[in-house]
mmCIF file of C-alpha atoms in Angstrom:
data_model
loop_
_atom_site.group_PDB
_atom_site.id
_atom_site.type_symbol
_atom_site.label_atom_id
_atom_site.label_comp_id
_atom_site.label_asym_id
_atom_site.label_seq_id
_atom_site.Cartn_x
_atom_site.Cartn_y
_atom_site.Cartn_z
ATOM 1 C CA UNK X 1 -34.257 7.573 67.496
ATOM 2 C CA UNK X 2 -35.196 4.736 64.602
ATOM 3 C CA UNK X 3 -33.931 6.694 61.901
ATOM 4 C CA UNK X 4 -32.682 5.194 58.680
ATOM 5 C CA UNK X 5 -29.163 2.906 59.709
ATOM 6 C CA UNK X 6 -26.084 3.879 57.804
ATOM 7 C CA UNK X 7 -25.291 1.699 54.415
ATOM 8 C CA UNK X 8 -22.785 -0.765 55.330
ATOM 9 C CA UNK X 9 -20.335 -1.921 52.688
ATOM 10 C CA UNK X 10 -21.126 -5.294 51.133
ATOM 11 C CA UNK X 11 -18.137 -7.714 51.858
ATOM 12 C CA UNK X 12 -16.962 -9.814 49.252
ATOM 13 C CA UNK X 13 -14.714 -12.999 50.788
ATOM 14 C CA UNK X 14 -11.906 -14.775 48.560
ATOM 15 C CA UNK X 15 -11.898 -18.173 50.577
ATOM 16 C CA UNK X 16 -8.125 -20.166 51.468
ATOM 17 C CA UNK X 17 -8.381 -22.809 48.813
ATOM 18 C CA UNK X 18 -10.096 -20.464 45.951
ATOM 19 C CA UNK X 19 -7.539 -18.948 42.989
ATOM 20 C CA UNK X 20 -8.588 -16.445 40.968
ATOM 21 C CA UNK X 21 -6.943 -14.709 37.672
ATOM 22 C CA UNK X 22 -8.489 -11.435 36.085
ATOM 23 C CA UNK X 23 -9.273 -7.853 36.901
ATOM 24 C CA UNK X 24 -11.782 -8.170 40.047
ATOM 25 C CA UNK X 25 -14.064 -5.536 40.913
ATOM 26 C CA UNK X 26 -15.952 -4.787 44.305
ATOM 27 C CA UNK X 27 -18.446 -2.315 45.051
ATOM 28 C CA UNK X 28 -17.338 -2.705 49.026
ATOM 29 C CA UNK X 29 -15.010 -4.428 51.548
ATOM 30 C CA UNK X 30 -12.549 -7.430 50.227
ATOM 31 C CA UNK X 31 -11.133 -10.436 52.067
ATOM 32 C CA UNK X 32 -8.608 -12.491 50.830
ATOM 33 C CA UNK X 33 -7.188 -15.993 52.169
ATOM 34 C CA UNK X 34 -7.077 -17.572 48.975
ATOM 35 C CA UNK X 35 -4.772 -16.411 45.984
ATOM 36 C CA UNK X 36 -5.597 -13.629 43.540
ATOM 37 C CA UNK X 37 -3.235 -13.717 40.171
ATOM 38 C CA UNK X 38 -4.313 -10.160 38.785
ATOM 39 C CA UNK X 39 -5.993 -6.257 39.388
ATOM 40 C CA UNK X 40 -8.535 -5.465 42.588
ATOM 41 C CA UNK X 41 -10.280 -2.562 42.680
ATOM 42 C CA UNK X 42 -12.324 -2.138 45.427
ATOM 43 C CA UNK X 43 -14.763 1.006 46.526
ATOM 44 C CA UNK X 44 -13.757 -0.389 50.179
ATOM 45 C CA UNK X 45 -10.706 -1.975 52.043
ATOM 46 C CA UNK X 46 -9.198 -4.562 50.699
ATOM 47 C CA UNK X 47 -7.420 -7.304 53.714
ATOM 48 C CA UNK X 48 -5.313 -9.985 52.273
ATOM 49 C CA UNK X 49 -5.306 -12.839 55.538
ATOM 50 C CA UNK X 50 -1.924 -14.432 56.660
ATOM 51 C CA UNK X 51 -3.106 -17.420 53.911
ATOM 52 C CA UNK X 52 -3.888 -14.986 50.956
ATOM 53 C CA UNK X 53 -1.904 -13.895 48.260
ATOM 54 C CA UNK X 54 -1.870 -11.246 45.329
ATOM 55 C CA UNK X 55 0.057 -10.856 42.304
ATOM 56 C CA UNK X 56 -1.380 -7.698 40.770
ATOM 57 C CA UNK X 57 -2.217 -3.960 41.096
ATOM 58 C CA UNK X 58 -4.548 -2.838 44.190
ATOM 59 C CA UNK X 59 -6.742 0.213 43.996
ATOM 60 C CA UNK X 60 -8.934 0.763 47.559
ATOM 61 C CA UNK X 61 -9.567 2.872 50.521
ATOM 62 C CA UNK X 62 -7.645 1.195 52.920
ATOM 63 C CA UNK X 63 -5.282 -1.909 52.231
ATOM 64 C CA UNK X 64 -3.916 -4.392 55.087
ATOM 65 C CA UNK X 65 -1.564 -7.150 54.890
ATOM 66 C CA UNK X 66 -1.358 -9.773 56.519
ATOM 67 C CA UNK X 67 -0.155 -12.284 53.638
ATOM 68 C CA UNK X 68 1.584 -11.436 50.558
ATOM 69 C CA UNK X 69 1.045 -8.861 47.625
ATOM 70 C CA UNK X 70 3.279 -7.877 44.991
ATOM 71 C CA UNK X 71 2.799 -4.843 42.168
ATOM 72 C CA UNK X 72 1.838 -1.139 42.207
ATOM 73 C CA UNK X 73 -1.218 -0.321 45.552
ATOM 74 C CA UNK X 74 -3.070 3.188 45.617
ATOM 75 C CA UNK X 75 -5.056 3.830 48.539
ATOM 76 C CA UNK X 76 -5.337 6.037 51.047
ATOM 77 C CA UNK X 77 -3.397 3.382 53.884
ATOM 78 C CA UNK X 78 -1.172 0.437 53.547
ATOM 79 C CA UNK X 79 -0.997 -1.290 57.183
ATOM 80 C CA UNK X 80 1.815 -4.612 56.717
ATOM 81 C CA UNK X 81 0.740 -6.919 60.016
ATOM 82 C CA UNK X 82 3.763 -8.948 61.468
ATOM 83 C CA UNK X 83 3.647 -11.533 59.008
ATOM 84 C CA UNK X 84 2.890 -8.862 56.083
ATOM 85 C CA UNK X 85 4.902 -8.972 53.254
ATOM 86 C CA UNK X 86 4.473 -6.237 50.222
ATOM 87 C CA UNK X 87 6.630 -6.076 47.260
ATOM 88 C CA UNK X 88 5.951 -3.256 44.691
ATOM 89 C CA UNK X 89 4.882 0.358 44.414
ATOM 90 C CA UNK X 90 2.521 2.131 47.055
ATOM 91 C CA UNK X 91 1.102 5.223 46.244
ATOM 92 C CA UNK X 92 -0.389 6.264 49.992
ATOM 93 C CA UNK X 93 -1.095 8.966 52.171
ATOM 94 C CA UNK X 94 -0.379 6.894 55.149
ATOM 95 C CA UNK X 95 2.260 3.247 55.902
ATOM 96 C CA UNK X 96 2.058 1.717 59.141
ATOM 97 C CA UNK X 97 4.756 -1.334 59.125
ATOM 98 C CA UNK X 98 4.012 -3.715 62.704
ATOM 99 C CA UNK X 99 7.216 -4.955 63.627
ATOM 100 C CA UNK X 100 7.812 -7.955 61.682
ATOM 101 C CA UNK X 101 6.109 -6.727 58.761
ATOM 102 C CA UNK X 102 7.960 -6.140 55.378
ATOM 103 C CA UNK X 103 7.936 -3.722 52.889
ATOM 104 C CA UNK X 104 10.089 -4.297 49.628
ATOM 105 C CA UNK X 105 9.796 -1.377 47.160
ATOM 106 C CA UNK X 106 9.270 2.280 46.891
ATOM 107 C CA UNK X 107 6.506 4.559 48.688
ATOM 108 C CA UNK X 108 5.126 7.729 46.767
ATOM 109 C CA UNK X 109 3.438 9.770 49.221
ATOM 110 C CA UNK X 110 0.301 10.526 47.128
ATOM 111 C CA UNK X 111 -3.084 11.584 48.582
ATOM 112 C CA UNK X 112 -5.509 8.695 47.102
ATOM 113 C CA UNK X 113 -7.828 11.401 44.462
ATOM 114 C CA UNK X 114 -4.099 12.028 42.417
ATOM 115 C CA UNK X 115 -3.051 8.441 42.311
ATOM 116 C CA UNK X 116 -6.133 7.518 40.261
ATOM 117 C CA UNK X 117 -4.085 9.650 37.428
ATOM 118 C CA UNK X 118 -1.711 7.974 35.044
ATOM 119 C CA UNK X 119 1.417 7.822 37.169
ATOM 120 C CA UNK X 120 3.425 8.530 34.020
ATOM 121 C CA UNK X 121 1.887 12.100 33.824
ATOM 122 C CA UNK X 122 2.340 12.800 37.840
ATOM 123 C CA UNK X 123 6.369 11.662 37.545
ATOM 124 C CA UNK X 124 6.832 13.832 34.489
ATOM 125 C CA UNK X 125 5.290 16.863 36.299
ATOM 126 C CA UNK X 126 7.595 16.093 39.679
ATOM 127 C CA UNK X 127 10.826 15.637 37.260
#
């Protein structure tokens, strides 16, 4: 009955007036309202708010947009929200577009363990 609770993710929170430039790495959950120039990886989901903003590759178990992010995202799901905007590569299992969401680039349908390979080695193979 009182057993041990489950580990929850830690959740790391970019706020609306922050800007940040580098590689960034979480060991859990990511919000973003502020603006991120550069690479995320995160051992969680990753949600960029309506205010947020990415320019740089995205490597987590879930992403959802609700702002705007541009370059190459591996994950398992992309969801774009109405106001979503994503410009780039997504390497996904799953895409879920809400109407008014938009989605500028090119999906590879790639379960999430592959897409942490060198893409380079996984188009040569399909070729």
């Amino acid at each position: 009955m009182f057993g041990q609770k489950k580990p929850v993710n830690p959740l790391s929170f970019i706020a609306q007036e922050c800007h940040l430039t580098g590689k960034l790495i979480f060991s859990g959950d990511v919000l973003i309202a502020g603006h991120v120039s550069g690479d995320i990886q995160a051992q969680g989901n990753v949600t960029i708010e309506p205010s947020g903003t990415v320019e740089g590759d995205i490597l987590c178990r879930e992403l959802m947009i609700a702002g705007q992010s541009s370059g190459e995202a591996r994950c398992k799901k992309i969801t774009l929200h109405e106001q979503g905007i994503f410009e780039g590569d997504a390497y996904c299992e799953h895409i879920e577009i809400l109407d008014g969401g938009q989605f500028l680039g090119y999906r590879h349908r790639d379960p999430l363990s592959t897409t942490e390979t060198n893409t380079d080695v996984n188009t040569a193979e399909n070729a």
